[in-house]
Amino acid sequence: MYWRELMRQMYEIGVGSLTIVAVISIFIGAVTAVQFAYQLQDSFVPQYYIGFIVRSSMLIELAPTFSCLVLAGKVGSNIASELGSMRITEQIDALQIMGVNTTSYLVAPKILASIIVIPLLIIISAALGMLGGLLASLANGVTFTVFMKGMMSWFDPFNVVMMLVKATVFAFLLTSVACYHGFFVEGGSLGVGKASTRAVVQGSILILVADYVIAQLMT
Amino acid sequence: MIEVTNIHKSFDDKHVLKGISTVFESGKTNLIIGTSGSGKTVFIKCMIGLFDIDQGDITYDGRSLNKMDKKAKKQLRTDIGMLFQGSALFDSMTVQENVMFPLDMFTHQNYKEKINRVNEVLERVNLVGANDKFPSEISGGMMKRVGIARAIVLKPKYLFCDEPNSGLDPKTSLTIDALISEITEEYKITTIINTHDMNSVMGMGQKIVFLRDGYKNWEGNSQEIITSGNNELQDFIFASEFLKQLKKGAGI
């Protein structure tokens, strides 16, 4: 294993994606809170359910799926275009001639780094989503105590397990699809663009299919 | 010495190399010339093992590439240096990291030894002080020189250059040619250059192999090339009107 390359990839995927994941997570949590509060209008369902719904939605579905769909766009296209450019500029050929195992050096660190880092990003995403939900609720007149009561109610640790399983599977899918399309690119810079698009589209579809399969198997 | 015997290579229905045989001697600059699409790049990629050949044999100082196991091929690759047409420098690494990369991969030298070797080869290619620059910050000629430095850092026995002058102005091309010739003699390596630059052909062609439509059409040296009676070769060399006039004036 090429540890230095693994560390570089972990930094690029993790730190490089932190801002976008943070921004979308806060807004997803906020929108979930606002829209659920809207559904509760003129109903007898107590307001603390907002906190419960925001927490559960973020853990089970929104944090892993939404964030990984965004990461399929950002990380997936980045990996496919990086490897694609290396292929068309003969950098991969140069590595092969030197006797470097290109799969171990270029592909394995990317997949391993994403499997390590993306679940951590998803944990941050879930936490920030809940924070976004809290802030939106406070802005709409729900008190901190009421929101937190919902957040603390009926917590099932299995939801966290499911979130991490989803994050790990999605991370593997989005990076391996991107590596495949980038590594075997053909046709110059046009080919790199096509590989990048294919990586994002196929990665996103596979994430949604895997989401359904995991939901069926784990619930 | 590299000996090539009757090699064939096809891609689907396209027969690219059709029974090429030749010998490239050590300490000499060996040139492969031919028009675009004549099979030069495929030939060079077959020799370095990037493409598997369909038929024939390639031997490196008596060691057959076909009969080598994985370990022997890996060992052989550390004896090969390659300069690519576009230099193929790693974008994410500085000049120093690019040149040090083969040392990181294949030696157990400590950092001080590696940095000394990197500075030594950078000095050899006249790039002192460029250590911290990225490939995007240097000129095409400098990129070629970094490519040469990376190719020779492990002291290879065989140096392959794929169109080393492509994209360079005539003056820089001559500098690169001179550098390759000097390194070939200095390190006593077998250098094989794929080119269609006539300055290179005339200036450094100690052995020239002319490919046409996947066949070896002619071989000789830069003295013999002008007076050869091979019409296809003459058409290739004197393709430009300027050279045709020169030939006429010289009465060749």
XYZ file of C-alpha atoms in Angstrom:
471
model
C 0.000 0.000 0.000
C 1.226 3.478 -0.881
C 0.628 5.293 2.414
C 1.653 8.749 1.225
C -0.761 8.545 -1.687
C -3.469 7.243 0.683
C -2.937 10.237 2.987
C -3.043 12.655 0.046
C -6.307 11.148 -1.177
C -7.824 11.186 2.324
C -6.979 14.862 2.601
C -8.304 15.712 -0.863
C -11.540 13.748 -0.518
C -12.151 14.576 3.131
C -10.988 18.126 3.664
C -11.710 19.038 0.053
C -15.360 18.032 0.368
C -16.005 19.324 3.875
C -17.352 22.738 2.869
C -19.854 21.496 0.302
C -21.043 18.704 2.597
C -21.422 21.161 5.493
C -23.383 23.684 3.435
C -25.807 21.189 1.907
C -26.307 19.374 5.218
C -27.258 22.535 7.122
C -29.772 23.476 4.448
C -31.220 19.953 4.106
C -31.778 19.841 7.866
C -33.301 23.329 7.822
C -35.630 22.557 4.910
C -36.720 19.277 6.517
C -37.600 21.138 9.732
C -39.487 23.922 7.927
C -41.452 21.553 5.708
C -42.347 19.201 8.522
C -43.450 22.155 10.628
C -45.651 23.225 7.697
C -47.236 19.729 7.627
C -47.962 19.989 11.338
C -49.948 23.200 11.002
C -53.550 22.784 12.210
C -52.821 19.241 13.400
C -52.735 17.668 16.821
C -49.192 16.315 16.360
C -46.941 17.936 18.992
C -44.158 20.288 17.806
C -41.357 18.225 19.329
C -41.927 15.726 16.511
C -39.974 18.163 14.311
C -36.765 17.331 16.185
C -37.513 13.621 15.985
C -38.192 13.734 12.231
C -35.115 15.867 11.479
C -32.852 13.488 13.434
C -34.310 10.305 11.957
C -34.377 11.614 8.381
C -30.807 12.849 8.576
C -29.498 9.587 10.031
C -31.403 7.093 7.932
C -31.577 8.781 4.580
C -30.664 12.395 4.001
C -27.099 12.535 5.332
C -25.773 9.397 3.606
C -27.782 9.492 0.390
C -27.935 13.197 -0.319
C -24.312 13.820 0.641
C -23.057 10.849 -1.375
C -25.018 11.983 -4.428
C -23.270 15.332 -4.141
C -19.935 13.562 -3.575
C -20.565 11.404 -6.667
C -20.590 14.688 -8.556
C -17.635 16.300 -6.853
C -15.308 13.426 -5.956
C -16.450 11.097 -8.753
C -15.900 13.594 -11.554
C -12.622 14.707 -9.983
C -11.258 11.146 -9.830
C -12.435 10.256 -13.347
C -10.945 13.388 -14.870
C -7.681 13.074 -12.893
C -7.123 9.474 -13.989
C -8.396 10.223 -17.498
C -5.954 13.110 -17.896
C -3.142 10.921 -16.587
C -4.064 8.291 -19.180
C -4.175 10.632 -22.178
C -0.982 12.464 -21.191
C 0.806 9.082 -20.867
C 1.443 9.508 -17.125
C -0.085 6.055 -16.491
C 2.125 4.588 -19.253
C 5.122 6.225 -17.561
C 4.229 4.534 -14.266
C 3.796 1.169 -15.994
C 7.152 1.441 -17.736
C 8.805 2.221 -14.420
C 7.314 -1.048 -13.144
C 4.836 0.579 -10.776
C 1.616 -1.391 -10.244
C -0.744 1.337 -11.450
C -3.845 -0.207 -9.894
C -2.221 -0.365 -6.468
C -0.727 3.095 -6.794
C -3.579 5.016 -8.400
C -6.843 3.158 -7.756
C -6.506 1.385 -4.394
C -5.589 4.515 -2.359
C -8.564 6.409 -3.806
C -11.078 3.662 -2.972
C -9.606 3.033 0.472
C -9.398 6.749 1.268
C -13.044 7.289 0.366
C -14.163 4.278 2.413
C -12.346 5.740 5.425
C -13.173 9.409 4.969
C -16.689 9.497 3.507
C -18.361 7.821 6.540
C -16.686 10.486 8.703
C -18.058 13.175 6.393
C -21.510 11.613 6.688
C -21.326 11.732 10.496
C -20.483 15.436 10.239
C -23.263 15.847 7.680
C -25.842 14.270 10.010
C -24.737 16.465 12.926
C -24.830 19.642 10.849
C -28.187 18.669 9.354
C -29.628 18.442 12.864
C -28.055 21.799 13.685
C -29.659 23.279 10.556
C -33.009 21.822 11.599
C -32.624 23.343 15.069
C -31.744 26.799 13.706
C -34.667 26.765 11.263
C -37.019 25.633 14.023
C -35.835 28.401 16.360
C -36.381 30.914 13.547
C -39.947 29.626 13.162
C -40.884 29.912 16.811
C -40.150 26.404 18.083
C -38.255 26.551 21.352
C -34.890 24.917 21.938
C -36.351 22.675 24.666
C -39.180 21.442 22.469
C -36.889 20.695 19.514
C -34.372 18.889 21.746
C -37.122 16.837 23.345
C -37.919 15.417 19.890
C -34.251 14.962 19.104
C -33.793 12.871 22.257
C -36.946 10.772 21.841
C -37.105 7.192 20.522
C -33.455 7.069 19.566
C -32.465 3.756 17.978
C -28.673 3.249 17.667
C -29.328 0.880 14.748
C -30.113 3.959 12.634
C -26.518 5.098 13.079
C -25.310 1.653 12.010
C -27.516 1.837 8.911
C -26.189 5.310 8.126
C -22.588 4.084 8.330
C -23.321 0.992 6.238
C -24.878 3.187 3.562
C -21.977 5.647 3.687
C -19.393 2.884 3.282
C -21.211 1.167 0.411
C -21.900 4.459 -1.386
C -18.272 5.543 -0.940
C -17.045 2.325 -2.523
C -19.510 2.603 -5.407
C -18.869 6.235 -6.300
C -15.068 5.902 -6.242
C -14.765 2.539 -7.969
C -17.075 3.612 -10.819
C -15.102 6.857 -11.216
C -11.753 5.016 -11.129
C -12.964 2.545 -13.750
C -14.130 5.227 -16.179
C -11.051 7.394 -15.641
C -8.527 4.570 -15.853
C -9.874 3.155 -19.123
C -10.572 6.462 -20.841
C -10.175 6.635 -24.613
C -10.303 9.464 -27.116
C -8.387 12.464 -25.793
C -9.851 15.366 -23.841
C -13.327 14.676 -25.225
C -13.041 11.177 -23.787
C -12.040 12.585 -20.393
C -15.186 14.741 -20.351
C -17.367 11.778 -21.296
C -15.709 9.563 -18.680
C -16.316 12.208 -16.048
C -20.002 12.489 -16.977
C -20.441 8.704 -17.063
C -18.785 8.427 -13.647
C -21.248 10.898 -12.117
C -24.363 9.483 -13.807
C -23.581 5.815 -13.173
C -22.278 6.522 -9.681
C -25.497 8.366 -8.768
C -27.745 5.633 -10.178
C -25.800 2.922 -8.352
C -26.062 4.883 -5.099
C -29.858 5.078 -5.438
C -30.142 1.374 -6.308
C -27.886 0.436 -3.388
C -29.936 2.729 -1.125
C -33.059 0.761 -1.967
C -31.322 -2.611 -1.497
C -29.838 -1.609 1.879
C -33.194 -0.226 3.021
C -34.879 -3.507 2.073
C -32.239 -5.621 3.778
C -31.824 -3.594 6.982
C -35.356 -2.517 7.827
C 21.948 -4.311 -27.082
C 18.339 -4.872 -28.057
C 17.551 -7.414 -30.734
C 14.159 -7.496 -32.395
C 13.258 -10.583 -34.433
C 10.299 -10.788 -36.800
C 7.763 -9.017 -34.573
C 4.129 -8.686 -35.539
C 1.442 -6.647 -33.818
C -2.230 -6.219 -34.725
C -5.112 -4.273 -33.200
C -8.359 -6.044 -34.140
C -8.157 -6.282 -37.956
C -5.380 -3.707 -38.317
C -1.956 -5.280 -38.813
C 0.376 -2.526 -37.562
C 3.808 -4.190 -37.353
C 4.603 -6.700 -40.074
C 7.668 -8.783 -39.306
C 10.234 -6.198 -38.177
C 13.747 -7.427 -37.365
C 16.713 -5.277 -36.377
C 19.448 -4.773 -33.782
C 19.983 -1.661 -31.628
C 23.520 -1.477 -30.282
C 24.729 -0.146 -26.913
C 26.335 3.275 -26.677
C 24.673 4.381 -29.914
C 21.741 6.618 -30.736
C 19.372 4.457 -32.745
C 16.610 6.253 -34.624
C 13.278 4.928 -35.823
C 11.857 7.122 -38.557
C 8.780 6.999 -40.748
C 5.636 8.883 -41.628
C 2.770 9.272 -39.148
C 0.885 5.986 -38.898
C 3.860 3.897 -40.028
C 3.953 2.064 -36.683
C 6.825 3.857 -34.913
C 5.060 4.434 -31.599
C 3.543 0.930 -31.558
C 7.029 -0.478 -32.280
C 8.560 1.404 -29.362
C 5.654 0.468 -27.041
C 6.074 -3.212 -27.997
C 9.780 -3.007 -27.204
C 9.200 -1.606 -23.735
C 6.453 -4.130 -23.046
C 3.491 -1.737 -22.960
C 1.939 -3.778 -25.793
C 2.286 -7.565 -26.032
C 3.549 -8.699 -29.424
C 1.564 -11.281 -31.426
C 4.609 -13.016 -32.896
C 8.412 -12.755 -32.836
C 10.870 -11.979 -30.063
C 12.614 -9.042 -28.388
C 15.806 -9.646 -26.430
C 17.553 -7.275 -24.032
C 21.242 -8.249 -23.899
C 20.273 -11.837 -24.645
C 17.282 -11.936 -22.262
C 14.066 -12.687 -24.144
C 11.135 -10.457 -23.163
C 8.720 -13.301 -24.059
C 10.357 -15.717 -21.637
C 10.674 -13.319 -18.702
C 8.512 -13.925 -15.645
C 6.850 -11.016 -13.796
C 9.823 -10.509 -11.478
C 12.331 -10.401 -14.341
C 10.123 -7.959 -16.266
C 9.905 -5.716 -13.200
C 13.683 -5.827 -12.874
C 14.082 -5.032 -16.568
C 11.786 -2.024 -16.231
C 14.137 -0.465 -13.710
C 16.809 -0.701 -16.438
C 14.604 1.212 -18.884
C 14.239 4.981 -19.018
C 11.592 6.528 -21.197
C 11.080 10.061 -22.434
C 7.524 10.557 -23.661
C 6.320 12.798 -26.463
C 4.459 15.041 -24.007
C 7.044 14.431 -21.231
C 4.386 12.658 -19.078
C 5.461 14.468 -15.928
C 3.190 13.960 -12.930
C 1.141 17.157 -12.638
C 0.682 16.962 -8.894
C 4.426 16.733 -8.207
C 7.213 19.292 -8.376
C 10.234 18.849 -10.653
C 12.183 17.428 -7.713
C 9.402 14.992 -6.761
C 9.033 13.888 -10.381
C 12.728 13.100 -10.686
C 12.859 11.508 -7.242
C 9.833 9.305 -7.919
C 11.754 6.309 -9.395
C 14.222 6.520 -6.483
C 11.319 6.474 -3.995
C 9.822 3.462 -5.718
C 12.816 1.291 -6.429
C 15.656 2.149 -4.061
C 16.186 2.069 -0.323
C 18.303 5.219 -0.333
C 17.804 7.734 2.448
C 16.471 11.213 1.680
C 19.931 12.794 1.559
C 21.200 10.257 -0.961
C 18.096 10.692 -3.078
C 18.249 14.485 -3.065
C 21.946 14.343 -4.010
C 21.156 12.091 -6.973
C 18.227 14.320 -8.031
C 20.428 17.434 -7.931
C 23.140 15.584 -9.846
C 20.816 14.679 -12.744
C 19.115 18.084 -12.720
C 22.533 19.655 -13.041
C 23.312 17.228 -15.884
C 20.266 18.451 -17.823
C 20.976 22.120 -16.957
C 18.022 22.582 -14.634
C 19.715 23.732 -11.456
C 17.292 25.584 -9.207
C 14.099 24.302 -10.818
C 13.461 21.760 -8.033
C 10.355 23.366 -6.580
C 8.584 24.279 -9.796
C 5.515 22.379 -10.967
C 5.264 21.065 -14.572
C 2.651 23.736 -15.342
C 5.192 26.448 -14.435
C 7.966 25.432 -16.846
C 8.437 25.587 -20.630
C 8.132 22.665 -23.065
C 11.911 22.413 -23.411
C 12.358 22.359 -19.639
C 9.674 19.688 -19.345
C 11.603 17.518 -21.816
C 14.749 18.012 -19.759
C 12.931 17.036 -16.562
C 11.644 13.993 -18.475
C 15.229 13.100 -19.414
C 16.386 13.636 -15.821
C 13.627 11.312 -14.550
C 14.494 8.744 -17.236
C 18.190 8.597 -16.285
C 17.946 8.975 -12.510
C 18.118 5.190 -11.968
C 21.096 4.930 -14.380
C 19.216 2.869 -16.985
C 20.816 0.586 -19.567
C 18.209 1.432 -22.185
C 16.722 4.830 -23.001
C 13.643 5.183 -25.195
C 12.545 8.575 -26.504
C 9.223 9.058 -28.266
C 9.491 12.124 -30.507
C 11.666 14.134 -28.095
C 11.522 17.231 -30.313
C 7.812 17.352 -30.815
C 6.449 20.825 -30.047
C 9.893 22.394 -29.600
C 11.529 25.192 -31.581
C 14.560 24.184 -33.763
C 17.141 25.616 -31.352
C 15.704 23.845 -28.295
C 15.383 20.666 -30.387
C 19.116 20.753 -31.092
C 19.846 21.229 -27.379
C 17.686 18.213 -26.499
C 19.312 16.118 -29.261
C 22.793 17.071 -28.042
C 21.821 16.221 -24.466
C 20.488 12.783 -25.452
C 23.615 12.041 -27.522
C 25.932 13.098 -24.683
C 24.025 11.019 -22.128
C 24.047 7.987 -24.446
C 27.840 8.114 -24.751
C 28.448 9.052 -21.134
C 26.297 6.272 -19.628
C 26.993 3.776 -22.484
C 23.298 3.090 -22.849
C 21.246 1.774 -25.738
C 19.188 4.744 -26.868
C 16.256 4.360 -29.229
C 14.585 7.491 -30.534
C 11.367 7.659 -32.445
C 11.393 10.809 -34.577
C 10.553 12.467 -37.858
C 12.730 15.492 -37.228
C 15.280 15.582 -40.066
C 17.756 17.626 -38.000
C 17.837 14.774 -35.483
C 18.152 12.199 -38.243
C 21.157 13.901 -39.796
C 22.725 15.010 -36.532
C 22.533 11.922 -34.354
C 21.534 8.947 -36.525
C 24.240 6.404 -35.773
C 21.701 3.773 -36.755
C 18.461 4.562 -38.538
C 15.514 2.242 -39.146
C 12.945 3.493 -41.653
C 9.429 2.098 -41.201
C 6.769 2.242 -43.867
C 3.268 0.759 -43.498
C 4.442 -1.461 -40.644
C 7.420 -2.909 -42.542
C 11.101 -2.148 -42.086
C 11.798 -0.487 -45.411
C 15.452 0.497 -44.916
C 18.209 0.665 -42.305
C 21.561 2.391 -42.254
C 23.162 5.521 -40.793
C 23.015 9.279 -41.419
C 25.847 9.134 -43.987
C 24.142 6.420 -46.018
C 20.668 7.904 -45.880
C 21.256 10.694 -48.411
C 22.795 8.471 -51.051
C 20.524 5.474 -50.599
C 18.665 4.512 -53.719
C 15.473 3.797 -51.776
C 12.751 5.902 -53.404
C 10.304 5.780 -50.476
C 13.048 6.878 -48.091
C 14.096 9.692 -50.425
C 10.468 10.841 -50.697
C 10.242 10.879 -46.911
C 13.494 12.761 -46.323
C 13.097 15.305 -49.089
C 9.401 15.879 -48.567
C 9.703 19.679 -48.326
C 10.287 21.893 -51.375
C 13.224 23.545 -49.577
C 15.067 20.251 -49.111
C 14.266 19.202 -52.680
C 15.957 22.388 -53.936
C 18.957 21.763 -51.662
C 19.242 18.225 -52.990
C 19.062 19.486 -56.544
C 21.728 22.103 -55.836
C 24.020 19.542 -54.239
C 23.602 17.279 -57.232
C 22.609 14.223 -55.186
